[in-house]
Short mmCIF file of C-alpha atoms in Angstrom, two decimals:
data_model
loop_
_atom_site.label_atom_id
_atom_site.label_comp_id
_atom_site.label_asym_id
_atom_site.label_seq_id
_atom_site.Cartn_x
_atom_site.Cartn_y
_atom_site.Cartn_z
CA UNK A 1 -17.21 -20.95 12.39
CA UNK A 2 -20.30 -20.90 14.00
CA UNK A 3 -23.30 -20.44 10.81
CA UNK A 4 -26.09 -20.05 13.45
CA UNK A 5 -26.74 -16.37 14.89
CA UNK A 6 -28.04 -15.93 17.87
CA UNK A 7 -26.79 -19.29 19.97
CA UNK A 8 -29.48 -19.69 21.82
CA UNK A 9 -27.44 -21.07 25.13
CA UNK A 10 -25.05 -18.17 24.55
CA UNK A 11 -26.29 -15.65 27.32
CA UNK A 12 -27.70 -18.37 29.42
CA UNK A 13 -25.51 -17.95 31.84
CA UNK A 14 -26.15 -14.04 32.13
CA UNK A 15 -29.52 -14.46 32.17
CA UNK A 16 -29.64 -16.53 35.12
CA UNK A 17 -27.26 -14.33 37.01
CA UNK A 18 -29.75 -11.82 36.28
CA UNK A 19 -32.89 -13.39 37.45
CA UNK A 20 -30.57 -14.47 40.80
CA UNK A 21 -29.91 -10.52 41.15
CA UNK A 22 -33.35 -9.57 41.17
CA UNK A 23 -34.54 -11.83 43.43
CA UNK A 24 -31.49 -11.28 45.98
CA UNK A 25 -32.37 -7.48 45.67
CA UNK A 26 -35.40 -7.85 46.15
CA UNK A 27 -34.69 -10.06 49.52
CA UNK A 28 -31.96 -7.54 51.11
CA UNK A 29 -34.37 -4.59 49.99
CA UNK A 30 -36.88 -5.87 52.21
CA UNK A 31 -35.29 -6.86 55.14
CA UNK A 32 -33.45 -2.95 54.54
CA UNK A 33 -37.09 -1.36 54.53
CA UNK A 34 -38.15 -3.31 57.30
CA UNK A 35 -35.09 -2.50 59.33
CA UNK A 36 -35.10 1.51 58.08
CA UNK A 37 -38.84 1.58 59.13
CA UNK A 38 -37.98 -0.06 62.22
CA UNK A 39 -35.68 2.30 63.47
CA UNK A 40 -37.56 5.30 61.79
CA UNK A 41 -41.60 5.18 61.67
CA UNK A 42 -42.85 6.81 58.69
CA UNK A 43 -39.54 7.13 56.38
CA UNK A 44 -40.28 4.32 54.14
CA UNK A 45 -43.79 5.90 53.08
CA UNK A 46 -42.30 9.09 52.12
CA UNK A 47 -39.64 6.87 50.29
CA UNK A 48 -42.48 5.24 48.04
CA UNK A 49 -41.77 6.36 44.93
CA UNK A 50 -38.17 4.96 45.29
CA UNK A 51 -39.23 1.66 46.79
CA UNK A 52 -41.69 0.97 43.86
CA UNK A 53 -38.94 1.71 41.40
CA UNK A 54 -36.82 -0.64 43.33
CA UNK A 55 -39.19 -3.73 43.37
CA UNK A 56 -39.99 -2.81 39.85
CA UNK A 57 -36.43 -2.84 38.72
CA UNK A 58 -35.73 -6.38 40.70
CA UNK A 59 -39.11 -7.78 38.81
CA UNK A 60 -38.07 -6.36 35.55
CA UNK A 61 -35.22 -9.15 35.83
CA UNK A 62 -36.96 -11.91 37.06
CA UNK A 63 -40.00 -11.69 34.54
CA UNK A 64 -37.57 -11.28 31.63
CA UNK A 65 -35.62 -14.56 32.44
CA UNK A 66 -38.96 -16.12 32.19
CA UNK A 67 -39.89 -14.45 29.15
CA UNK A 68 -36.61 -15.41 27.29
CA UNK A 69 -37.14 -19.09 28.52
CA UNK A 70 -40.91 -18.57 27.27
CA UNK A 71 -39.65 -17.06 24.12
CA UNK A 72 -36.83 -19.60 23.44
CA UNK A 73 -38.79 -22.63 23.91
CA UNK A 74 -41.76 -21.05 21.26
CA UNK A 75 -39.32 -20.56 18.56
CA UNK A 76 -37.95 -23.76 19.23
CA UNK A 77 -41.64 -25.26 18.76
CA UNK A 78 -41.89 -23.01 15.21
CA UNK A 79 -38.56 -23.37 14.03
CA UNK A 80 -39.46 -27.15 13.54
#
């Protein structure tokens, strides 16, 4: 039986998936705005409120797989 709780490497895998979603998103999203403001002028500025939620949910992922990596590797440095 495992004594220690959290395993640090447990999620690892999830996080990374996670930080790979956001920044995916936040590729497609683009090129979708770019196209959708292509083909009609003006609709992405009266879609800004959704657009900055977007982006903000894509960079919520990808700054907190850095901050978990940031996090894991300061307790590491305490915990010794």
């Amino acid at each position: 039986m495992d004594t220690e709780h959290p395993c640090p490497s447990r999620w690892w895998k999830h996080r990374r998936r996670g930080y790979y979603a956001g920044m995916w998103w936040a590729a497609i999203q683009t090129l979708g705005w770019v196209i959708l403001e292509f083909c009609k002028p003006g609709i992405v500025a009266s879609l800004a409120v959704v657009v900055g939620w977007s982006y903000g949910i894509s960079a919520t992922l990808i700054i907190s797989y850095f901050g978990n990596n940031i996090a894991e590797a300061w307790a590491g440095k305490v915990n010794r």
